[in-house]
PDB file of C-alpha atoms in Angstrom:
ATOM      1  CA  MET A   1     130.861  69.365  85.661  1.00 89.00           C
ATOM      2  CA  LYS A   2     128.327  72.198  85.599  1.00 93.00           C
ATOM      3  CA  ILE A   3     126.395  73.562  88.547  1.00 96.00           C
ATOM      4  CA  GLY A   4     122.663  73.712  87.920  1.00 97.00           C
ATOM      5  CA  VAL A   5     119.150  73.338  89.232  1.00 97.00           C
ATOM      6  CA  THR A   6     116.281  70.983  88.615  1.00 94.00           C
ATOM      7  CA  GLN A   7     113.042  72.712  87.744  1.00 92.00           C
ATOM      8  CA  ILE A   8     111.044  70.099  89.664  1.00 86.00           C
ATOM      9  CA  ILE A   9     111.846  71.967  92.908  1.00 90.00           C
ATOM     10  CA  LEU A  10     110.880  75.373  91.521  1.00 90.00           C
ATOM     11  CA  GLY A  11     107.119  74.860  91.653  1.00 83.00           C
ATOM     12  CA  ASN A  12     105.286  76.722  88.909  1.00 84.00           C
ATOM     13  CA  MET A  13     108.169  79.045  88.055  1.00 91.00           C
ATOM     14  CA  SER A  14     108.002  80.105  84.417  1.00 94.00           C
ATOM     15  CA  ILE A  15     110.746  79.457  81.884  1.00 96.00           C
ATOM     16  CA  ASP A  16     111.719  83.141  81.880  1.00 97.00           C
ATOM     17  CA  ASP A  17     111.873  83.229  85.684  1.00 97.00           C
ATOM     18  CA  THR A  18     113.900  79.996  85.671  1.00 97.00           C
ATOM     19  CA  ILE A  19     116.400  81.578  83.289  1.00 98.00           C
ATOM     20  CA  ASP A  20     116.567  84.690  85.490  1.00 98.00           C
ATOM     21  CA  LEU A  21     117.179  82.500  88.552  1.00 97.00           C
ATOM     22  CA  CYS A  22     119.933  80.568  86.772  1.00 97.00           C
ATOM     23  CA  ARG A  23     121.657  83.784  85.742  1.00 97.00           C
ATOM     24  CA  ALA A  24     121.385  85.333  89.216  1.00 98.00           C
ATOM     25  CA  ALA A  25     122.642  82.188  90.963  1.00 97.00           C
ATOM     26  CA  GLY A  26     125.354  81.459  88.409  1.00 97.00           C
ATOM     27  CA  TYR A  27     123.820  78.132  87.383  1.00 98.00           C
ATOM     28  CA  GLN A  28     125.164  76.773  84.117  1.00 98.00           C
ATOM     29  CA  ALA A  29     122.653  73.957  83.642  1.00 98.00           C
ATOM     30  CA  VAL A  30     119.001  73.125  84.201  1.00 98.00           C
ATOM     31  CA  GLU A  31     116.864  70.008  84.311  1.00 96.00           C
ATOM     32  CA  LEU A  32     113.459  70.882  82.837  1.00 95.00           C
ATOM     33  CA  THR A  33     110.143  69.462  84.019  1.00 91.00           C
ATOM     34  CA  PHE A  34     107.233  69.434  81.590  1.00 90.00           C
ATOM     35  CA  ARG A  35     103.937  69.144  83.467  1.00 84.00           C
ATOM     36  CA  ASP A  36     100.299  70.132  83.331  1.00 80.00           C
ATOM     37  CA  GLY A  37      99.511  73.706  84.293  1.00 81.00           C
ATOM     38  CA  LYS A  38     102.979  75.089  83.459  1.00 86.00           C
ATOM     39  CA  ASP A  39     104.199  77.121  80.520  1.00 90.00           C
ATOM     40  CA  ILE A  40     106.074  74.007  79.420  1.00 91.00           C
ATOM     41  CA  HIS A  41     103.750  71.035  79.386  1.00 87.00           C
ATOM     42  CA  VAL A  42     103.677  67.599  77.784  1.00 84.00           C
ATOM     43  CA  ASP A  43     101.391  68.697  74.937  1.00 86.00           C
ATOM     44  CA  LEU A  44     103.714  71.370  73.498  1.00 90.00           C
ATOM     45  CA  ASP A  45     104.333  71.095  69.776  1.00 93.00           C
ATOM     46  CA  ASP A  46     107.824  70.852  68.284  1.00 95.00           C
ATOM     47  CA  ASP A  47     108.041  74.570  67.450  1.00 97.00           C
ATOM     48  CA  HIS A  48     107.344  75.571  71.057  1.00 95.00           C
ATOM     49  CA  ILE A  49     109.856  73.041  72.360  1.00 94.00           C
ATOM     50  CA  ARG A  50     112.480  74.446  69.998  1.00 96.00           C
ATOM     51  CA  ALA A  51     111.653  77.967  71.238  1.00 97.00           C
ATOM     52  CA  VAL A  52     112.248  76.842  74.837  1.00 96.00           C
ATOM     53  CA  ALA A  53     115.573  75.273  73.851  1.00 97.00           C
ATOM     54  CA  LYS A  54     116.569  78.479  72.042  1.00 98.00           C
ATOM     55  CA  LYS A  55     115.863  80.615  75.127  1.00 98.00           C
ATOM     56  CA  PHE A  56     118.200  78.500  77.250  1.00 98.00           C
ATOM     57  CA  TYR A  57     120.822  78.347  74.485  1.00 98.00           C
ATOM     58  CA  GLU A  58     120.797  82.141  74.152  1.00 98.00           C
ATOM     59  CA  ALA A  59     121.137  82.439  77.945  1.00 98.00           C
ATOM     60  CA  ASP A  60     124.131  80.041  77.813  1.00 98.00           C
ATOM     61  CA  ILE A  61     122.366  77.590  80.138  1.00 98.00           C
ATOM     62  CA  GLU A  62     122.623  73.932  79.178  1.00 98.00           C
ATOM     63  CA  ILE A  63     119.493  71.781  79.345  1.00 98.00           C
ATOM     64  CA  THR A  64     120.901  68.582  80.816  1.00 97.00           C
ATOM     65  CA  SER A  65     117.709  66.559  81.130  1.00 95.00           C
ATOM     66  CA  ILE A  66     113.979  66.707  80.601  1.00 92.00           C
ATOM     67  CA  THR A  67     111.248  64.937  82.492  1.00 87.00           C
ATOM     68  CA  ALA A  68     107.507  64.990  81.920  1.00 82.00           C
ATOM     69  CA  LEU A  69     104.867  64.552  84.597  1.00 77.00           C
ATOM     70  CA  LYS A  70     101.107  64.358  84.295  1.00 76.00           C
ATOM     71  CA  GLY A  71      99.194  65.164  87.451  1.00 74.00           C
ATOM     72  CA  SER A  72     100.709  65.206  90.911  1.00 78.00           C
ATOM     73  CA  LEU A  73     102.162  62.360  92.924  1.00 80.00           C
ATOM     74  CA  LEU A  74     101.511  64.496  96.025  1.00 83.00           C
ATOM     75  CA  SER A  75      97.840  65.246  95.366  1.00 84.00           C
ATOM     76  CA  SER A  76      95.283  64.583  98.095  1.00 92.00           C
ATOM     77  CA  ASP A  77      93.078  63.125  95.324  1.00 91.00           C
ATOM     78  CA  SER A  78      93.923  59.416  95.053  1.00 91.00           C
ATOM     79  CA  SER A  79      92.752  59.181  91.427  1.00 89.00           C
ATOM     80  CA  GLU A  80      95.145  61.987  90.466  1.00 84.00           C
ATOM     81  CA  ARG A  81      98.013  60.188  92.234  1.00 86.00           C
ATOM     82  CA  VAL A  82      97.182  56.981  90.337  1.00 88.00           C
ATOM     83  CA  GLU A  83      97.222  58.831  86.993  1.00 81.00           C
ATOM     84  CA  ALA A  84     100.463  60.593  87.892  1.00 81.00           C
ATOM     85  CA  ALA A  85     102.061  57.268  88.824  1.00 83.00           C
ATOM     86  CA  LYS A  86     101.112  55.853  85.417  1.00 81.00           C
ATOM     87  CA  SER A  87     102.995  58.689  83.721  1.00 73.00           C
ATOM     88  CA  VAL A  88     106.267  57.669  85.379  1.00 71.00           C
ATOM     89  CA  GLU A  89     106.012  53.914  84.936  1.00 69.00           C
TER      90      GLU A  89
END
């Protein structure tokens, strides 16, 4: 078993900052969250996704899962919550 962190709790932390956090905390694994407004988002092309994977590989941090969210389930805007809910159905 590897000790890691899920990016969903890290807010808008960038990929580079996430890697720095993992190194500092001794995390060996990460669960990535692709979402709007972040440096990794659901519309990334294959080359950019491979570049993200390479960064974690070179840092010796295993990507154990990936999730993608559109919008925010916690938004005060009900229409945004509805759209976000559709993305996880």
